[in-house]
CSV table of C-alpha atoms and ligand atoms in Angstrom, one decimal:
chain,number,residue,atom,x,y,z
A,1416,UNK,CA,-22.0,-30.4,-8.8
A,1417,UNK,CA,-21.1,-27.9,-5.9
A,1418,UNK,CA,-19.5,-24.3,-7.2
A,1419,UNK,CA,-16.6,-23.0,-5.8
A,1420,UNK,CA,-18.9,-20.6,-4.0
A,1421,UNK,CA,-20.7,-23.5,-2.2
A,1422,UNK,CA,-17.6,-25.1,-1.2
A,1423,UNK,CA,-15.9,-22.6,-0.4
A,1424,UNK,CA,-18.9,-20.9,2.6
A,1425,UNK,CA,-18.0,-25.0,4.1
A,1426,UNK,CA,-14.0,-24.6,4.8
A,1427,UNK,CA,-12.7,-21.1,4.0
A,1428,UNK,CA,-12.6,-17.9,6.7
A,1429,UNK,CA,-12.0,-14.7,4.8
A,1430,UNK,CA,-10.2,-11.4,5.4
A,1431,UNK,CA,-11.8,-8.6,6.9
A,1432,UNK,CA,-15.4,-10.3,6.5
A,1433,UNK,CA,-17.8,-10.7,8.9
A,1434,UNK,CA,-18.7,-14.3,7.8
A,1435,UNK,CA,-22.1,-14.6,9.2
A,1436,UNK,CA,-24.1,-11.6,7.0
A,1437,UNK,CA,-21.4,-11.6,4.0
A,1438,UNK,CA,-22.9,-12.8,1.4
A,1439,UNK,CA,-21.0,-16.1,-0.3
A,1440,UNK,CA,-17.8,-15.5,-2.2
A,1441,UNK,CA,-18.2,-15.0,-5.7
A,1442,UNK,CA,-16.3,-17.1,-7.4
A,1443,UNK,CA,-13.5,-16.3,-9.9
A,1444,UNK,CA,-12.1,-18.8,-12.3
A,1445,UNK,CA,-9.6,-16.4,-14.7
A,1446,UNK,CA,-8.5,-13.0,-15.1
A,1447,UNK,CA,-7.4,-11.4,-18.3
A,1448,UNK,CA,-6.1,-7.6,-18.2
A,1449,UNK,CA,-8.4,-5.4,-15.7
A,1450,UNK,CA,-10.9,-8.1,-16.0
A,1451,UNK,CA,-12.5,-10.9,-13.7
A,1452,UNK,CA,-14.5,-14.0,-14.7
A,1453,UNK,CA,-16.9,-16.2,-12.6
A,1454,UNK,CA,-18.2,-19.3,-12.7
A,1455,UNK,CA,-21.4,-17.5,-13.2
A,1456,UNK,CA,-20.6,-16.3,-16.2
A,1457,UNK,CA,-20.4,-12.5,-14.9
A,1458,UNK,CA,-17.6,-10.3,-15.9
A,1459,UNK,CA,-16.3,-7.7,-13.7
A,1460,UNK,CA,-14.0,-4.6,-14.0
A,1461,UNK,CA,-11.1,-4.7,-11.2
A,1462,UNK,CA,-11.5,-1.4,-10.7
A,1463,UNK,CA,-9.4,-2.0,-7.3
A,1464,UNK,CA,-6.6,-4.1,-8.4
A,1465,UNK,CA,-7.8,-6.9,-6.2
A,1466,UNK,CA,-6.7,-4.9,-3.4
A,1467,UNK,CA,-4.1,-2.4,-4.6
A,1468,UNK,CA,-1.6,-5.0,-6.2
A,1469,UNK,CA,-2.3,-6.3,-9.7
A,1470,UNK,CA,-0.9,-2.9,-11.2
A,1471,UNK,CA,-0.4,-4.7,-15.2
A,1472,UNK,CA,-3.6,-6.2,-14.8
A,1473,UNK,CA,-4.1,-10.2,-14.5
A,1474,UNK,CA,-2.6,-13.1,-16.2
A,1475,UNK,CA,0.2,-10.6,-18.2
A,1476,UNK,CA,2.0,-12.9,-20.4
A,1477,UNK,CA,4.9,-11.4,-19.8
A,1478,UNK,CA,5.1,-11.9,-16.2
A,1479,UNK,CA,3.5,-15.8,-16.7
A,1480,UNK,CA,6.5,-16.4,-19.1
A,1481,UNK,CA,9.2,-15.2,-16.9
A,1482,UNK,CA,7.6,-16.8,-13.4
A,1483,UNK,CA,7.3,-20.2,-15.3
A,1484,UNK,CA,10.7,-20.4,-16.7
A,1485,UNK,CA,11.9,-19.3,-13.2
A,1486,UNK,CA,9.8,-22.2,-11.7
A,1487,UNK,CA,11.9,-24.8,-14.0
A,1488,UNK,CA,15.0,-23.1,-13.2
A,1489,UNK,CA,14.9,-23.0,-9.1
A,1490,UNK,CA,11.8,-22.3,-7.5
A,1491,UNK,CA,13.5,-21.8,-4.3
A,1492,UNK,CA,16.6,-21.8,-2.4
A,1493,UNK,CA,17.9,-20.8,1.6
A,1494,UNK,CA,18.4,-16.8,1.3
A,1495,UNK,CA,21.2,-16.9,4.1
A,1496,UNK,CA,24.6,-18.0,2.8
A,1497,UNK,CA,23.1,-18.6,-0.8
A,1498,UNK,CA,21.8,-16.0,-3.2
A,1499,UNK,CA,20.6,-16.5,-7.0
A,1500,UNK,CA,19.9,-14.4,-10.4
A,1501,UNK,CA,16.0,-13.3,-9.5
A,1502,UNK,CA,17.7,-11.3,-6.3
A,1503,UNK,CA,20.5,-9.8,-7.0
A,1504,UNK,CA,19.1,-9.0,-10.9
A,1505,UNK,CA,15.7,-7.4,-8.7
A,1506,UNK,CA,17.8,-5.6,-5.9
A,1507,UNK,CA,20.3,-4.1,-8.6
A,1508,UNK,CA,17.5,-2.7,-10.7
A,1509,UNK,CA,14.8,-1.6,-8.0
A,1510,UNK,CA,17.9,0.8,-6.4
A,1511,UNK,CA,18.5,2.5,-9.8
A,1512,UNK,CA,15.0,3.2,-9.9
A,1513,UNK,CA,14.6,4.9,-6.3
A,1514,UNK,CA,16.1,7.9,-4.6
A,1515,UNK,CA,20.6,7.7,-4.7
A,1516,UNK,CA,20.5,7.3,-1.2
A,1517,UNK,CA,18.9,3.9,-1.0
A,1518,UNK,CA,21.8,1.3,-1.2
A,1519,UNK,CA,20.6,-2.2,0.3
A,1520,UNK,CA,17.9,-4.4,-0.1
A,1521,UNK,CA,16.3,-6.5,2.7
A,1522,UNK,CA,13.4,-9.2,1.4
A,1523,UNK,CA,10.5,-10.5,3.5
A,1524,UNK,CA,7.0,-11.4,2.5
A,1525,UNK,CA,4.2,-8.9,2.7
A,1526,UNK,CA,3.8,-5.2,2.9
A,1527,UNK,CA,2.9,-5.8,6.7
A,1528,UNK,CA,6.4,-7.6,7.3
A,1529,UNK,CA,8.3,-5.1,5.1
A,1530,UNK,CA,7.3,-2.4,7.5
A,1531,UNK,CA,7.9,-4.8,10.7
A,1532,UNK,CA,11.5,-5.0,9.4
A,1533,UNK,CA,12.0,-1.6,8.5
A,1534,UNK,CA,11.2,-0.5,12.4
A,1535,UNK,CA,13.3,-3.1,13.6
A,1536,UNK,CA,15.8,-1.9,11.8
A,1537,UNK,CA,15.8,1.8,13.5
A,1538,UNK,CA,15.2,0.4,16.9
A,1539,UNK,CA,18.0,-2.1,17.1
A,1540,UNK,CA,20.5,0.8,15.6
A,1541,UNK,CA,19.5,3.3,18.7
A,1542,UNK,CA,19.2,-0.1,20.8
A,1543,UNK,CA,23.2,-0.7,19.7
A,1544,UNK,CA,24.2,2.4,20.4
A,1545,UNK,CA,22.8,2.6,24.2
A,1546,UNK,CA,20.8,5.3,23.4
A,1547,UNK,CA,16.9,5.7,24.7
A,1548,UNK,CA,15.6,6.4,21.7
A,1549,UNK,CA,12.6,4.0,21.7
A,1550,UNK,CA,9.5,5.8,20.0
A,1551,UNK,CA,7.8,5.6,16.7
A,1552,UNK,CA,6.3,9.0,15.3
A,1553,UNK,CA,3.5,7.9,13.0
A,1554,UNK,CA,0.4,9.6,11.4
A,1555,UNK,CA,-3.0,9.5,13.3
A,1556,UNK,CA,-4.4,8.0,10.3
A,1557,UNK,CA,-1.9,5.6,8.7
A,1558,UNK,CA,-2.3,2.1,8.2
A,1559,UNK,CA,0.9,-0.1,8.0
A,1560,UNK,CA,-0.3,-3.7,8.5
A,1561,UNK,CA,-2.2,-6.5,10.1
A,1562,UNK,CA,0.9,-7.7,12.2
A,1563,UNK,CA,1.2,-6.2,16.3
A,1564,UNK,CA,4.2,-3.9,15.0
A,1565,UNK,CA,2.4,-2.9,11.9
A,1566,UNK,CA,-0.8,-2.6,13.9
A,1567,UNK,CA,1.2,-0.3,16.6
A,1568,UNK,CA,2.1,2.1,13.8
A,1569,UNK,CA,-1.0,2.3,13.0
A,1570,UNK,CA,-4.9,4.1,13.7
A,1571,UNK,CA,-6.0,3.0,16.7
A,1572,UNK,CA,-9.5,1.5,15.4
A,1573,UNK,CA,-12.2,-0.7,15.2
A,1574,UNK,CA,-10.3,-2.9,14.0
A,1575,UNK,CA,-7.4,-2.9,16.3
A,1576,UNK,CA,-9.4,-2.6,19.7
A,1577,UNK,CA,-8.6,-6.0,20.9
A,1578,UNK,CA,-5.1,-5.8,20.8
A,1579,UNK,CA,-4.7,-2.0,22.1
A,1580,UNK,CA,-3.0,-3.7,25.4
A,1581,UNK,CA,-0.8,-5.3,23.2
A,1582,UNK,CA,0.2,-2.4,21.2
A,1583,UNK,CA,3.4,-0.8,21.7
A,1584,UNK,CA,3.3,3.4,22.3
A,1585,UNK,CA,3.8,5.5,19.2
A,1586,UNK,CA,3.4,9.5,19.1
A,1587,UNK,CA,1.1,10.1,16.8
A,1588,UNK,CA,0.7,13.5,14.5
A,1589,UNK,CA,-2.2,14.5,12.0
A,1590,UNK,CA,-2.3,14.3,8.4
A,1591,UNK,CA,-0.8,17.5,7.1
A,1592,UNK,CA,-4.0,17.8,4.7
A,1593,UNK,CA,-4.3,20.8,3.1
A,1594,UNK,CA,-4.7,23.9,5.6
A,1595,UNK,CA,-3.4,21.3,8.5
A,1596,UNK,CA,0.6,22.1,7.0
A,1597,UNK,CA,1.4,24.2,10.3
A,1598,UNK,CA,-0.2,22.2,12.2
A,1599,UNK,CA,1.4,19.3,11.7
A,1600,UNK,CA,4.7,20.6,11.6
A,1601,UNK,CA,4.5,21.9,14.8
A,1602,UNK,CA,3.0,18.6,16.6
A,1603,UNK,CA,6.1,16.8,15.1
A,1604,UNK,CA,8.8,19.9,16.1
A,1605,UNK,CA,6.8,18.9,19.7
A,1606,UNK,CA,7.5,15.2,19.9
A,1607,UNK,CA,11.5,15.6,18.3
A,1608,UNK,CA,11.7,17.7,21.3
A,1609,UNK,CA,11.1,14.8,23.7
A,1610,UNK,CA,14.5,13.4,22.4
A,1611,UNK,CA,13.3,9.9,22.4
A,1612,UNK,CA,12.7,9.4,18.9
A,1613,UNK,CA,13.7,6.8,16.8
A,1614,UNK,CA,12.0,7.1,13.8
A,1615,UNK,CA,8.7,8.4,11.8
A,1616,UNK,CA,6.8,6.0,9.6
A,1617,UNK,CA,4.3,7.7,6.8
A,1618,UNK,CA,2.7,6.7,3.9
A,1619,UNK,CA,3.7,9.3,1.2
A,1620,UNK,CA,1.4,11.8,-0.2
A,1621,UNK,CA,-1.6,9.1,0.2
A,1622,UNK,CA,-3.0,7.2,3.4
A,1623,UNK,CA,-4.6,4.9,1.8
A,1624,UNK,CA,-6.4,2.9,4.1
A,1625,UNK,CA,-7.8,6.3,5.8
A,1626,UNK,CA,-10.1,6.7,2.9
A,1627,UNK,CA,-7.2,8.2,0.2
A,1628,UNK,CA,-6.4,11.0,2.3
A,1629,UNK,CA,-4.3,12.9,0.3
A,1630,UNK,CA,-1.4,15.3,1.2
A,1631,UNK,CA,1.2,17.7,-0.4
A,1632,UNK,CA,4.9,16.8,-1.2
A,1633,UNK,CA,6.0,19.9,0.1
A,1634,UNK,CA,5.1,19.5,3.9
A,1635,UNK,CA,6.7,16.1,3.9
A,1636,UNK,CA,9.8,17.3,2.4
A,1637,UNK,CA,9.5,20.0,5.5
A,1638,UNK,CA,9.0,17.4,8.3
A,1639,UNK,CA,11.5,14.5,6.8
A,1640,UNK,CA,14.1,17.6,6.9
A,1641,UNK,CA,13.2,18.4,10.8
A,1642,UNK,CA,13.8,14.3,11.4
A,1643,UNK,CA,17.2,14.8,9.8
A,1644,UNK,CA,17.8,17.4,11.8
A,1645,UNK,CA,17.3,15.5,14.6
A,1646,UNK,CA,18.6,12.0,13.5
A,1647,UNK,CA,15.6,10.6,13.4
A,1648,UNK,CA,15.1,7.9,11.0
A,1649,UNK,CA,12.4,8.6,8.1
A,1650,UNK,CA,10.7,5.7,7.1
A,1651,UNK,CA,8.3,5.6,3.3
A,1652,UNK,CA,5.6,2.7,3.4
A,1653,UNK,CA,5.3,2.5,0.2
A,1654,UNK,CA,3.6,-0.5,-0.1
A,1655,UNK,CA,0.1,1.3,-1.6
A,1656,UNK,CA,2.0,4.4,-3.4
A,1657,UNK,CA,5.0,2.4,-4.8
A,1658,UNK,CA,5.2,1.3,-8.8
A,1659,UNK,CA,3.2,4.4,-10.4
A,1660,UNK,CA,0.4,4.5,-8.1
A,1661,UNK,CA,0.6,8.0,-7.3
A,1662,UNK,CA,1.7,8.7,-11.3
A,1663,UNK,CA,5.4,8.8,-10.8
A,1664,UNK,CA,7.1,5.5,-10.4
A,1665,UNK,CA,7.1,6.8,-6.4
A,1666,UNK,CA,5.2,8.6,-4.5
A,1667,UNK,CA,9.2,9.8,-3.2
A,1668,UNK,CA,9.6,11.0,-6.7
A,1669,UNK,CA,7.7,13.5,-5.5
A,1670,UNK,CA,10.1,15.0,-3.0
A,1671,UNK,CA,13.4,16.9,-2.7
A,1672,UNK,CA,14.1,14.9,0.1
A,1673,UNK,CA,15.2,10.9,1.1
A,1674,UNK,CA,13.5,9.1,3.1
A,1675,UNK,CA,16.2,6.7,5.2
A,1676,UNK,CA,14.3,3.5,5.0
A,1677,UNK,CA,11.5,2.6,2.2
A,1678,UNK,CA,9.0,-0.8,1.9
A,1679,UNK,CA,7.7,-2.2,-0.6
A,1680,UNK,CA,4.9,-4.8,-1.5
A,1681,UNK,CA,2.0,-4.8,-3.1
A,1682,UNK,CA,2.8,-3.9,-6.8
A,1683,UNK,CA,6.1,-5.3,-6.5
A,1684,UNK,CA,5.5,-8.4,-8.3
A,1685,UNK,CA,2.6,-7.1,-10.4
A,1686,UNK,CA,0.4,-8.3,-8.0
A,1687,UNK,CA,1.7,-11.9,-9.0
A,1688,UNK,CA,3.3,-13.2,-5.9
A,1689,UNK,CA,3.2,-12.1,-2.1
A,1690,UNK,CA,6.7,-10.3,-1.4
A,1691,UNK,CA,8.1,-7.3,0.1
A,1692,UNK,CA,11.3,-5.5,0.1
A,1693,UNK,CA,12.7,-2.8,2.9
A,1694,UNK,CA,15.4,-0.6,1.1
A,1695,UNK,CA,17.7,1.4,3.2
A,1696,UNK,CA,21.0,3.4,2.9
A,1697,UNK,CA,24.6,2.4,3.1
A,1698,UNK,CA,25.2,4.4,6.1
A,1699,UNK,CA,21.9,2.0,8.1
A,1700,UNK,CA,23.5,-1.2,6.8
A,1701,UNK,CA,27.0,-0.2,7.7
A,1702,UNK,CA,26.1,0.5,11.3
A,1703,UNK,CA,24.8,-2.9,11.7
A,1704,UNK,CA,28.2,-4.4,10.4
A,1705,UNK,CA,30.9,-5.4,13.6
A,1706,UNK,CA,32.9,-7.9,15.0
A,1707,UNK,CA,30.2,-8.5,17.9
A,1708,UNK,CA,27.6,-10.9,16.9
A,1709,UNK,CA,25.0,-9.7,19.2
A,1710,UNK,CA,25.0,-7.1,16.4
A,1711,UNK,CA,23.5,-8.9,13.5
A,1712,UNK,CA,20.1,-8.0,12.0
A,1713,UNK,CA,18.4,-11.5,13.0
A,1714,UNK,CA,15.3,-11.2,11.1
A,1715,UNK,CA,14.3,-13.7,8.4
A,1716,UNK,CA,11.3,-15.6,6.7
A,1717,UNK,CA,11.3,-19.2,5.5
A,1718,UNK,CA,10.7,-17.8,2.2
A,1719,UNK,CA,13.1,-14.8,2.3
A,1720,UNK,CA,14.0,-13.3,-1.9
A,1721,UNK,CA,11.8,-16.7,-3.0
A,1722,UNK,CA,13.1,-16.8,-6.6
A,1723,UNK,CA,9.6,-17.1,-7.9
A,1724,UNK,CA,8.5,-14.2,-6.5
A,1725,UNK,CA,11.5,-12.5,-7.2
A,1726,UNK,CA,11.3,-13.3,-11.1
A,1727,UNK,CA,8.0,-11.9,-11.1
A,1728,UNK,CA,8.9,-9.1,-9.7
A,1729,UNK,CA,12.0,-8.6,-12.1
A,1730,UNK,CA,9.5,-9.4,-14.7
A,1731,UNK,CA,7.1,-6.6,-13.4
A,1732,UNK,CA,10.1,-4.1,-13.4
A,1733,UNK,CA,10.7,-4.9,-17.0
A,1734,UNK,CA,7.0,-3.3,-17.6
A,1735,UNK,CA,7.6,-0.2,-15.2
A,1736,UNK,CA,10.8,1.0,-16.8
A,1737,UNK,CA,9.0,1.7,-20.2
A,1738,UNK,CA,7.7,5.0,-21.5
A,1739,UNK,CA,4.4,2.7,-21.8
A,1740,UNK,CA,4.2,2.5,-18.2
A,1741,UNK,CA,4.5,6.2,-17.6
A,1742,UNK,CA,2.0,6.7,-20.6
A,1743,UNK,CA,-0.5,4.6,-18.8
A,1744,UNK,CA,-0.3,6.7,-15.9
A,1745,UNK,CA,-0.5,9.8,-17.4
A,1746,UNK,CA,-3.3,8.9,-19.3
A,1747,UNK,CA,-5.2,7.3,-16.4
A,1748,UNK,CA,-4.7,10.6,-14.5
A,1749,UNK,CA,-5.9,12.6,-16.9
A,1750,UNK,CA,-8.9,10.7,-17.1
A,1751,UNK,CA,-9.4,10.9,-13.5
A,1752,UNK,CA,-9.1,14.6,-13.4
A,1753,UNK,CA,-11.6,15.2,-16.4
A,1754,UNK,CA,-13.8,13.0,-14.8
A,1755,UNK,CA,-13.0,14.9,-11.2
A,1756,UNK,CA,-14.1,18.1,-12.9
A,1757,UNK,CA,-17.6,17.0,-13.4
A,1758,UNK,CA,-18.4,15.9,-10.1
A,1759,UNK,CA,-17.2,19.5,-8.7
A,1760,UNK,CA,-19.9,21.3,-6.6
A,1761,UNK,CA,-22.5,18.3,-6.7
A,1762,UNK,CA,-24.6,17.9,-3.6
A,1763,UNK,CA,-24.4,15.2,-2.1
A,1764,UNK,CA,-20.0,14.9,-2.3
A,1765,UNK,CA,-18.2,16.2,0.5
A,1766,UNK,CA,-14.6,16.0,-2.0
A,1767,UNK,CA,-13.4,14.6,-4.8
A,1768,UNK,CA,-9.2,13.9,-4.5
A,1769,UNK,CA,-7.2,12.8,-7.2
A,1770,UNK,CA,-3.3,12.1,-7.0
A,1771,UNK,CA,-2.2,10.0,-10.1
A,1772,UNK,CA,-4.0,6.9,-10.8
A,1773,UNK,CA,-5.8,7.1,-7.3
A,1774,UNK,CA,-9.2,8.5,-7.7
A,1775,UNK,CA,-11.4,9.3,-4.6
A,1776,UNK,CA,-15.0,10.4,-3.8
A,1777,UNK,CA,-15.8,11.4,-0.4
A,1778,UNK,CA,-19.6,11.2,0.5
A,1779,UNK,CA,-21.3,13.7,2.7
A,1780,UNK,CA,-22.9,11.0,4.7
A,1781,UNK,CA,-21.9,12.2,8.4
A,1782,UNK,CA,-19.5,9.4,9.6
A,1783,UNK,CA,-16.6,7.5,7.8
A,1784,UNK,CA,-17.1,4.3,9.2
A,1785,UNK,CA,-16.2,0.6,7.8
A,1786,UNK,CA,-19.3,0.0,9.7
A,1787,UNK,CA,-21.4,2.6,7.4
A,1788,UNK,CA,-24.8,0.7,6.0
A,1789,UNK,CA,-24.3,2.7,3.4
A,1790,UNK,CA,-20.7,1.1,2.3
A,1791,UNK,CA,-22.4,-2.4,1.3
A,1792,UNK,CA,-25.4,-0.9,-0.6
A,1793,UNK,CA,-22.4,0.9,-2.9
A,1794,UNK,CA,-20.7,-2.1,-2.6
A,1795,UNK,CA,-23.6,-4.4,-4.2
A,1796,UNK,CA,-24.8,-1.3,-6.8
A,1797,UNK,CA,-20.9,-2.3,-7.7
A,1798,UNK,CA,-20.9,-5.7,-8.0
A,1799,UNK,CA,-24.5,-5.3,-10.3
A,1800,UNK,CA,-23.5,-3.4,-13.0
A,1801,UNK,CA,-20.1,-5.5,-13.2
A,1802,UNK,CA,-17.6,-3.3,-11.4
A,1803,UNK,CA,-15.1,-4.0,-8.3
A,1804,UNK,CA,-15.2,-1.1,-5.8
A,1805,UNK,CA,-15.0,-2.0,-2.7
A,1806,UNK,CA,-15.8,1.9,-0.6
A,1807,UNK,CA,-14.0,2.3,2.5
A,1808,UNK,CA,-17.0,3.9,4.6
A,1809,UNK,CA,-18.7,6.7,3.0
A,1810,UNK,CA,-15.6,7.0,0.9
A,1811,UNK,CA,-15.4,5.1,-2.4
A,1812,UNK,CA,-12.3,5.3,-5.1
A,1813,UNK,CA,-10.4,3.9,-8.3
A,1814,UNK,CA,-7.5,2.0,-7.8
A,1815,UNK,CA,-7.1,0.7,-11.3
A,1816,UNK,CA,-4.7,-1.8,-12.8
A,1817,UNK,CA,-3.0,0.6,-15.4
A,1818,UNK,CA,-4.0,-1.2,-18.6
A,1819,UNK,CA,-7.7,-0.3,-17.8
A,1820,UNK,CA,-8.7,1.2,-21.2
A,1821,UNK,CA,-10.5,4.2,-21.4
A,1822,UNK,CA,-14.0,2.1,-22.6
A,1823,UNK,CA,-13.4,0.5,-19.2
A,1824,UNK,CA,-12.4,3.9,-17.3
A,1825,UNK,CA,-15.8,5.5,-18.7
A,1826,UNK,CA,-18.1,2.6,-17.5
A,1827,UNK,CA,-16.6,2.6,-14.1
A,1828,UNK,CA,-17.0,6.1,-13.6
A,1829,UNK,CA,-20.7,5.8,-14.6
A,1830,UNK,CA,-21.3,3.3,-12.1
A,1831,UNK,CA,-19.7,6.2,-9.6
A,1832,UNK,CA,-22.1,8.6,-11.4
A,1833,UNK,CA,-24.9,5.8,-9.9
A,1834,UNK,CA,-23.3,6.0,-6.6
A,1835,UNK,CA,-23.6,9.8,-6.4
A,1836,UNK,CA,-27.2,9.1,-7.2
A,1837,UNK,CA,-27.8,6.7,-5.2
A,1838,UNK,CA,-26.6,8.7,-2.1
A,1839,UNK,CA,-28.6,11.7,-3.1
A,1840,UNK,CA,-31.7,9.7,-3.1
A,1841,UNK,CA,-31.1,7.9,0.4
A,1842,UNK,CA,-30.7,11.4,1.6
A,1843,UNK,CA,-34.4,12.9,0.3
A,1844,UNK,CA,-35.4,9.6,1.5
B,3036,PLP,C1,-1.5,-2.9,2.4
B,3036,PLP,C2,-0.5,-2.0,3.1
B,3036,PLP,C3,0.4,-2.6,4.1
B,3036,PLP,C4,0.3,-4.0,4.5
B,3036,PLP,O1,0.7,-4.9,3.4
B,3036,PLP,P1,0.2,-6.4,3.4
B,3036,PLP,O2,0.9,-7.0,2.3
B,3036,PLP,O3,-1.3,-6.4,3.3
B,3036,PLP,O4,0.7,-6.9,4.7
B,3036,PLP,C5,1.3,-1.7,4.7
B,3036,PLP,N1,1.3,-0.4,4.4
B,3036,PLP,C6,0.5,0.1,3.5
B,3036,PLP,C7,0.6,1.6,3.2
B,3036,PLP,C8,-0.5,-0.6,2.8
B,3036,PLP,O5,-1.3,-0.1,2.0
């Protein structure tokens, strides 16, 4: 008999894989807490949360209970002129947890589509008002999704080069790292001055895509106040940070100030079901309300608040508003940082950055590059000793789902401690 592997080289096209050198899918037949198993009897350590979104690790009961009552219940239903429990229970409860200002809850279906709505959103209010204010600020290295208005607010890369005709303009501003505060500050007090903003799109305190580029609350509390100065909407992708990545529930947890629009995806559900959410305030949602029809938000998705999804994600909340959750992520970032501390000064590392549950190690390899030979030979040292990392580059990290035990924790980070030695000895090579 064929594996799933064998069958699946013949029909499938995957994301973000070049499918003529990738080697075949591995294939997975069940999950069970940070844990993967394949039909080749290997057992690996999700050390990435299959891509940032299984945050309670896989198969929780709890969510499985909750999703499949939901799915005898009403698995879905038309989200215009009809609502149901899953929504309005998941909207009234993911408000309480974020910042006072954010009072409405619009659904779509993906992180890239939460972020497409949220800049609708500002454009059409300046558009409905008469006013030029047309342009996106966003950060040089931000990623915000595979879909054109996602892309546009986004790196211009490799792997956007096709489309850069298609792109629409965006002033972008670097990453206030740290020593780059002033900097930044100043390139965004530059483009406010231009009077043609609408809004400015960031991914708080981590860019994740970028390599887990990290950056201090305090500058972003400094430029969201400038945008407020200026009426300039502030948008908060949260889609990576969101749900105790960053080791507060938010990243925006963080700050002082509010950010006038925040999205949502990824851990939303638990990594159960594809969903995202835009949040916004009262005063965004009241200025789209009027006689005039011409002045309805006309946005939707087939799909839109799908109760399924929603009940996972209800289900998911019912996990992030214990003690046990913030526990977790205490006790995952504390691991990080011991672990942090021994790498310090070792050749070979060009920085180690730690924010909450994110843990990153950037190589001193020369370039950062998706492209980097270097990323796949980490990759496969990975994949060997039974571990999911998947290195962006020369830059690898720890993205794990937060019930990773600490047994688990200390065999990933010795497959890093392999990685480091493995990059040492490609150098003397
Ligand atoms: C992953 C990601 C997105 C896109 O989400 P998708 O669900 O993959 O479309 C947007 N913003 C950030 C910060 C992300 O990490």
């Amino acid at each position: 008999m064929q594996t799933l592997s064998e069958r699946d080289v013949l029909v499938n096209w995957h994301p973000y894989t070049q499918m003529h050198t990738a080697a075949p899918p591995i294939g997975i037949t069940h999950g069970k807490g940070s844990l993967l198993f394949s039909e080749d009897g290997r057992t690996f350590i999700d050390a990435v949360s299959s891509w940032w979104v299984t945050i309670h690790g896989h198969a929780h009961p709890h969510i499985a209970q909750k999703v499949s009552e939901q799915l005898r219940t009403l698995e879905h239903v038309i989200f215009a002129g009809f609502t149901h429990a899953p929504a309005v229970e998941l909207s009234e409860r993911l408000l309480k947890l974020l910042p006072d200002n954010q009072a409405r809850v619009f659904f779509s279906d993906n992180g890239s589509t939460a972020v497409e709505v949220a800049i609708k959103m500002c454009l059409q209010y300046w558009f409905d008002r008469d006013l030029p204010r047309t342009k996106i600020i966003a950060f040089k290295d931000s990623y915000h999704g595979d879909t054109f208005g996602a892309m546009s607010v986004s790196e211009r890369s490799a792997f956007t080069r096709p489309f850069h005709q298609y792109l629409f303009d965006v002033e972008f501003i670097d990453v206030p790292v740290p020593g780059q505060e002033e900097n930044t500050v100043e390139q965004l007090k530059a483009a406010l001055a231009k009077g043609d903003i609408a809004a400015f799109i960031f991914e708080p305190l981590v860019l994740g895509t970028a390599g887990m580029v990290m950056y201090a609350p305090e500058v972003l509390d400094q430029l969201i106040a400038l945008c407020q100065q200026h009426q300039v909407f502030t948008i908060a992708d949260e889609v990576m940070t969101g749900f105790g990545r960053t080791g507060k529930r938010f990243a925006c947890d963080y700050l002082r100030q509010e950010p006038d629009l925040m999205c949502f995806s990824k851990g939303l559900t638990g990594g159960t079901m594809a969903m995202g959410v835009t949040t916004c305030t009262q005063a965004l949602y009241n200025s789209f309300l009027s006689e005039d029809k011409a002045k309805t938000f006309f946005h939707g998705h087939s799909y839109t608040a799908n109760p399924i999804a929603c009940s996972a994600a209800v289900a998911s909340l019912d996990l992030v508003e214990q003690d046990a959750f913030l526990a977790d992520l205490e006790r995952i970032s504390a691991s990080h940082q011991a672990f942090a501390e021994t790498l310090k000064d070792q050749p070979g590392i060009k920085e180690v950055r730690q924010t909450g549950t994110i843990l990153a190690i950037e190589f001193a390899t020369g370039t950062t590059s998706y492209f980097n030979n270097l990323r796949d030979q980490l990759y496969n040292l990975a994949i060997y000793e039974g571990v999911l990392l998947r290195p962006l580059g020369n830059i690898v990290y720890v993205l794990p789902p937060y019930c990773i035990t600490q047994e688990e924790l200390a065999k990933v980070y010795a497959v890093l401690e392999k990685m480091c030695q493995l990059v040492l000895n490609s150098f003397s090579a």
